[in-house]
Short mmCIF file of C-alpha atoms and ligand atoms in Angstrom, two decimals:
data_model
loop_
_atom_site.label_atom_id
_atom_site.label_comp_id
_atom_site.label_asym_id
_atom_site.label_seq_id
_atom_site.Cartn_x
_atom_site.Cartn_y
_atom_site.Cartn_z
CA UNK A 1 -15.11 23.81 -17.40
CA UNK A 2 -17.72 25.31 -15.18
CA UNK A 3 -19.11 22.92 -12.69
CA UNK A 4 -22.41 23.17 -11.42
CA UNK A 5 -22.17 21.18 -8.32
CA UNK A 6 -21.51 23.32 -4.94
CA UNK A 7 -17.52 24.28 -4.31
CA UNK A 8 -17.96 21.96 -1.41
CA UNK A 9 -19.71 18.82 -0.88
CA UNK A 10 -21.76 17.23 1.52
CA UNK A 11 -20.08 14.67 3.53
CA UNK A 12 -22.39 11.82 4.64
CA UNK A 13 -19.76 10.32 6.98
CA UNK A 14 -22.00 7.49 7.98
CA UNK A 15 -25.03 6.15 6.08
CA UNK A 16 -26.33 2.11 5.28
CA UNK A 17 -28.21 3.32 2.81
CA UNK A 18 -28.01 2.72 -0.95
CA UNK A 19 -30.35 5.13 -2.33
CA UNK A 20 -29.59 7.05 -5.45
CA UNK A 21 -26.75 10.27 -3.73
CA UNK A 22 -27.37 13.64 -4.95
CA UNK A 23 -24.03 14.74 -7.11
CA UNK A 24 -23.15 17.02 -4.30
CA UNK A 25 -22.62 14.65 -1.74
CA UNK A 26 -19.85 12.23 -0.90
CA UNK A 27 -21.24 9.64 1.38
CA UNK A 28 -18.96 6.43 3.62
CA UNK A 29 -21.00 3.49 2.85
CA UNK A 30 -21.39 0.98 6.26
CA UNK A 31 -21.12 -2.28 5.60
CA UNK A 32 -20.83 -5.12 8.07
CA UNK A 33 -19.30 -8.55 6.45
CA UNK A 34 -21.29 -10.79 4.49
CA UNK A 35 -21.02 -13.82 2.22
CA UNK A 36 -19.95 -12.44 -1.60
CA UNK A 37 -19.38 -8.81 -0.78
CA UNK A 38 -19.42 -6.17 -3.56
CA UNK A 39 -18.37 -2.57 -3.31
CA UNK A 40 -19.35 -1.22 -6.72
CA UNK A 41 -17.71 1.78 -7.94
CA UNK A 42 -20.13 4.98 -7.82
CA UNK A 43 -18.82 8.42 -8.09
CA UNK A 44 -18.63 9.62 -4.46
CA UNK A 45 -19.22 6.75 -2.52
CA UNK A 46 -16.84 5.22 -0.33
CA UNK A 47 -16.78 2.33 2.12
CA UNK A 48 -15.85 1.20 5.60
CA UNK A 49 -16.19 -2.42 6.63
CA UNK A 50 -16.00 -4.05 10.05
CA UNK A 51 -17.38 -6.90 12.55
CA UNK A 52 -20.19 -5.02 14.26
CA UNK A 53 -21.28 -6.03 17.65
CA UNK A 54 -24.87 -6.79 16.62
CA UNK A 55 -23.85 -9.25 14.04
CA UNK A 56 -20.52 -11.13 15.16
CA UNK A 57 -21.91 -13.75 17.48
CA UNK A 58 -22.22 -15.67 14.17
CA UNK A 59 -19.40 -14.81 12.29
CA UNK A 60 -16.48 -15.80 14.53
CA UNK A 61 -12.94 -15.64 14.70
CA UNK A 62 -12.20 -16.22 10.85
CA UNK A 63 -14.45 -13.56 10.05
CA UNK A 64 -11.16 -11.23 10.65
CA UNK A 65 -9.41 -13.00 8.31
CA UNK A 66 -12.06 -12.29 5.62
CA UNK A 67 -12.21 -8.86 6.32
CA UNK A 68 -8.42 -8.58 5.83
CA UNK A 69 -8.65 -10.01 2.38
CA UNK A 70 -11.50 -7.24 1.97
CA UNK A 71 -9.09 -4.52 3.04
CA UNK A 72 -6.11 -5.70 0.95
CA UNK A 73 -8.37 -6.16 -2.48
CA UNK A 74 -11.18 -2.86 -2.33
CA UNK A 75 -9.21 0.61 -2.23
CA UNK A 76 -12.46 1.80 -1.89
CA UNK A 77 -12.59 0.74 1.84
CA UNK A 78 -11.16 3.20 3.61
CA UNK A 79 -12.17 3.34 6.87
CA UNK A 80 -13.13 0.60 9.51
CA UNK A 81 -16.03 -0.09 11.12
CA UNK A 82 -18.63 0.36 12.37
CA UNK A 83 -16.90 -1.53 15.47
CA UNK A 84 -17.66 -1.56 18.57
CA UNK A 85 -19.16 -2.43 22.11
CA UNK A 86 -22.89 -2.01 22.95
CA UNK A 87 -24.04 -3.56 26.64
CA UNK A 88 -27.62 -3.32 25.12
CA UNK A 89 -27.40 -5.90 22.67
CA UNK A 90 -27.31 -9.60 23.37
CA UNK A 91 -23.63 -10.44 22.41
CA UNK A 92 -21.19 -11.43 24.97
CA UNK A 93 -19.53 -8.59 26.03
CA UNK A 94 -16.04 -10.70 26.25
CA UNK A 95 -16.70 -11.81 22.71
CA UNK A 96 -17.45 -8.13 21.79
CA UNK A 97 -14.30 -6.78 23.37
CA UNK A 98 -11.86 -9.64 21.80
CA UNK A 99 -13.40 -8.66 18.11
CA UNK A 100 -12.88 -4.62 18.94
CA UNK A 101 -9.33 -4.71 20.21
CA UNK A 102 -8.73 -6.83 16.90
CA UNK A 103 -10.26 -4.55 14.44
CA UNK A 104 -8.18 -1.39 16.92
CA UNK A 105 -5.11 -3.72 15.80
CA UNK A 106 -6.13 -3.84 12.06
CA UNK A 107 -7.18 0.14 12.10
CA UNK A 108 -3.72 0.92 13.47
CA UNK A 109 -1.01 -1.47 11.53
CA UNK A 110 -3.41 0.12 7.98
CA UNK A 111 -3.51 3.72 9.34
CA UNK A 112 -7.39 3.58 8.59
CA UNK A 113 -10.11 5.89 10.75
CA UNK A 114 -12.24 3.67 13.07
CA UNK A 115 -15.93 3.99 12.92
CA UNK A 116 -17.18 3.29 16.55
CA UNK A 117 -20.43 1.70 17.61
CA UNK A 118 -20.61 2.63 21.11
CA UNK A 119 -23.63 1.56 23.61
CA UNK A 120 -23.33 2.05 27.42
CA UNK A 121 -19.59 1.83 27.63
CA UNK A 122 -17.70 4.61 27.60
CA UNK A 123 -15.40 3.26 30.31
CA UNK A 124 -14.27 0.52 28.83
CA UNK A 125 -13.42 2.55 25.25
CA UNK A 126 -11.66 5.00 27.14
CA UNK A 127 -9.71 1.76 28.47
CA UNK A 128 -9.02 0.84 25.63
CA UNK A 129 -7.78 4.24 23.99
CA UNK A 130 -5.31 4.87 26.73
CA UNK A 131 -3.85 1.39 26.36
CA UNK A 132 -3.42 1.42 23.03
CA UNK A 133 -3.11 5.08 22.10
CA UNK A 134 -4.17 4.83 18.83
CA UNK A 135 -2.54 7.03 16.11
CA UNK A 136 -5.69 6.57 13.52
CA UNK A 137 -8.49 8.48 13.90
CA UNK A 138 -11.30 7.02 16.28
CA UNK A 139 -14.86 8.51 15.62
CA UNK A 140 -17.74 7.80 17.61
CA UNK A 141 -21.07 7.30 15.23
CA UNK A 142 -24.57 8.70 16.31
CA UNK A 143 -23.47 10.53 19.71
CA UNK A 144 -26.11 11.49 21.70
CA UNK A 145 -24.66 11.62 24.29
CA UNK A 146 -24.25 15.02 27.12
CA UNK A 147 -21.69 17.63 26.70
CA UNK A 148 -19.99 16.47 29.58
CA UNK A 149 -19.83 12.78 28.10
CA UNK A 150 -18.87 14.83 25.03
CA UNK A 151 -15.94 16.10 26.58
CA UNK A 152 -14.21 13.31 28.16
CA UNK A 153 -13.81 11.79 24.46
CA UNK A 154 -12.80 15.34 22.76
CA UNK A 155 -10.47 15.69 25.01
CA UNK A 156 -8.48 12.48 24.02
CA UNK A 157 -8.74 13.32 20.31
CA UNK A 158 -11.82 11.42 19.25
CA UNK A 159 -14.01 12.48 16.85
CA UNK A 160 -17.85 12.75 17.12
CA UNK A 161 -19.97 12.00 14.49
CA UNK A 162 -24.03 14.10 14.74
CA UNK A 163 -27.35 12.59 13.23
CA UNK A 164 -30.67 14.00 13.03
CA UNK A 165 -30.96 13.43 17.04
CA UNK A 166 -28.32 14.99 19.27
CA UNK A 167 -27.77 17.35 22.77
CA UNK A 168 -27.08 20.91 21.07
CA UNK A 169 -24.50 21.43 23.54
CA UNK A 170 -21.95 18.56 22.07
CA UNK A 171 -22.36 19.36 18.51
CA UNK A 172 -21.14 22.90 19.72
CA UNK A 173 -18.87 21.86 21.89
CA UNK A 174 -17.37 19.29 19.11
CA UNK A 175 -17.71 21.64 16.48
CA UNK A 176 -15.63 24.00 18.39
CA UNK A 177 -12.84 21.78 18.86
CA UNK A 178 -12.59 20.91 15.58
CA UNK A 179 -13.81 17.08 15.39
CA UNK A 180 -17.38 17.66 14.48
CA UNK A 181 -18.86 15.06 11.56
CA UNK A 182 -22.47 14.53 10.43
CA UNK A 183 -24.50 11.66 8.97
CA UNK A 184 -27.66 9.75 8.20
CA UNK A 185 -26.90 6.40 9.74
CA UNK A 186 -29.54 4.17 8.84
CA UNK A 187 -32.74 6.54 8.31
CA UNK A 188 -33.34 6.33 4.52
CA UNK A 189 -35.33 9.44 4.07
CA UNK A 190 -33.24 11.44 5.89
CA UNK A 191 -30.94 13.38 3.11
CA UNK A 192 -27.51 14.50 5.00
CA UNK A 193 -28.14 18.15 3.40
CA UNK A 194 -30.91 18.35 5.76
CA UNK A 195 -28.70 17.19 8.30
CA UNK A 196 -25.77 19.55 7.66
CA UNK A 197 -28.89 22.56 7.83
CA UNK A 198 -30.12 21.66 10.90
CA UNK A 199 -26.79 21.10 12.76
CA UNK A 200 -25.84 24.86 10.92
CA UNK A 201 -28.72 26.37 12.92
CA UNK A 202 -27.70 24.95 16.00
CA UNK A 203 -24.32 26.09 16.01
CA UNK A 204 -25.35 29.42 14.47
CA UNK A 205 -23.57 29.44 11.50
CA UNK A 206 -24.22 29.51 7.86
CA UNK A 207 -24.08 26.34 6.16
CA UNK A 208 -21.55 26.65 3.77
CA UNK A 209 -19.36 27.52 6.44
CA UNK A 210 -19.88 24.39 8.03
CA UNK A 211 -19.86 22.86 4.98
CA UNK A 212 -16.16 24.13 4.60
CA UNK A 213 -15.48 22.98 8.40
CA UNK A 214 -16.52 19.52 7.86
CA UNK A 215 -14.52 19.16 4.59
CA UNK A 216 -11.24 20.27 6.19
CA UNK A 217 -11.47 17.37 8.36
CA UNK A 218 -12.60 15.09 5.93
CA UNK A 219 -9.25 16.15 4.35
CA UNK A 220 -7.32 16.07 7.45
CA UNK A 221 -8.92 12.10 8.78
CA UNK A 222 -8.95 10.63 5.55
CA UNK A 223 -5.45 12.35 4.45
CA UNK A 224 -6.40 12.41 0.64
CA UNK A 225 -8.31 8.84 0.44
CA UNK A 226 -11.87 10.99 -0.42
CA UNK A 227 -11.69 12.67 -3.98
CA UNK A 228 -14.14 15.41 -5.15
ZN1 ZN B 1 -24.67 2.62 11.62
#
C-alpha cells in the first residue's frame, strides 16, 4: 500500500502541547503529575512523565509513588521527565536534588531515557552523572547553552535536545557527535518541521538527511519503544 506520509518522520522529542500533530510527526508528550492523569492513545504520540522542579514543592515525597503506579500501568510512557534542577526557580534546591536522584533511580532500575530540566547547574548534574553512571540515556531539554558547555556534557554521553533558540556552534558540535535531538517545548505555534528546517540550515545539510540522523537515534535511545 503506498503511503503518502514522508519515509521518515518528524520527531518532536519534547513538546507540552496538545494541538492537533501533522501525520508526519511523532511527538514525546511532557507531562508533569497531576490529580486523574490520562494519556489517551493518538497515533504518534508518546509520553514521558516526571516531578519537575517548578512544580514539586507541592507534591511531596508520595508523589514518587504515584508516578510509579503511572509507569507500571501506561506503556505509552516511555521516557522520564522532564526532571531536573533549576537555581532560578524558587524550590529548595535540597528538595530539588532529593526528587532528581530519585527519579535517576527510577530511570535506571526501568531502563527509561531521562528528560532533563537543567537551570544554572551544570556542576552539580555532572555530580551526579559520575556518581551514578547512568546506563539510560540522559538528555538535556532546550540547551542553549555555549559549545564549550556543550562539550563537557557530550563528552560523558548525554544527549542534547535544540529548540527554536540555540548557539549554532552546539547544535553542530552535537550533531556531529551523534546526540543531536530537536523540539518545540512549550511554544504552541511553533511546528517541529520548522524546527528540524532551521536547525538543517545551520548545520548545512539537507533536511531529510537530518531527518534520517535524528531517527537513527530515536531508534537507538528509545530501542524500539517509538513505532512509525
Ligand atoms: Zn518543557
Amino acid at each position: 500500500m503506498e503511503r503518502k506520509i514522508a519515509p521518515t518522520p518528524w520527531v518532536d522529542l519534547h513538546t507540552h502541547t496538545l494541538t492537533q500533530r501533522q501525520e508526519d510527526e511523532i511527538r514525546l508528550l511532557s507531562l508533569s503529575l497531576t490529580a486523574g492523569m490520562t494519556f489517551p492513545e493518538e497515533q504518534g504520540t508518546y509520553y514521558s512523565l516526571g516531578l519537575h522542579p517548578w512544580y514539586i514543592a507541592e507534591l511531596g515525597e508520595e508523589a514518587l509513588g504515584r508516578l510509579e503506579d503511572h509507569l507500571d500501568r501506561e506503556p505509552r510512557i516511555i521516557a522520564l521527565g522532564e526532571a531536573g534542577l533549576d537555581r532560578r526557580c524558587d524550590t529548595d534546591f535540597s528538595l530539588q536534588l532529593h526528587l532528581f536522584e530519585e527519579q535517576i533511580k527510577i530511570s535506571e532500575r526501568r531502563s527509561l531515557p531521562l528528560i532533563i530540566h537543567l537551570v544554572g547547574a551544570q556542576d552539580e548534574l555532572l555530580r551526579l552523572h559520575k556518581k551514578y553512571a547512568p546506563k539510560s540515556p540522559w538528555i538535556i531539554h532546550g540547551f542553549r547553552g555555549k559549545a564549550s558547555t556543550a562539550r563537557q556534557l557530550l563528552d560523558k554521553g548525554i544527549y542534547l535536545s535544540f529548540g527554536e533558540h540555540y548557539q549554532s556552534e552546539s547544535l553542530v558540535l552535537a550533531h556531529s557527535m551523534d546526540r543531536a535531538f530537536l523540539e518545540t517545548d512549550d511554544q504552541a505555534s511553533l511546528s517541529i518541521r520548522t524546527v528540524y528546517e532551521q536547525a538543517s540550515r545551520t548545520l548545512e545539510i539537507e533536511v531529510e538527511d537530518l531527518a534520517k540522523s535524528i531517527w537513527e537515534r530515536v531508534e537507538r535511545v528509545f530501542r524500539g519503544h517509538i513505532g512509525w
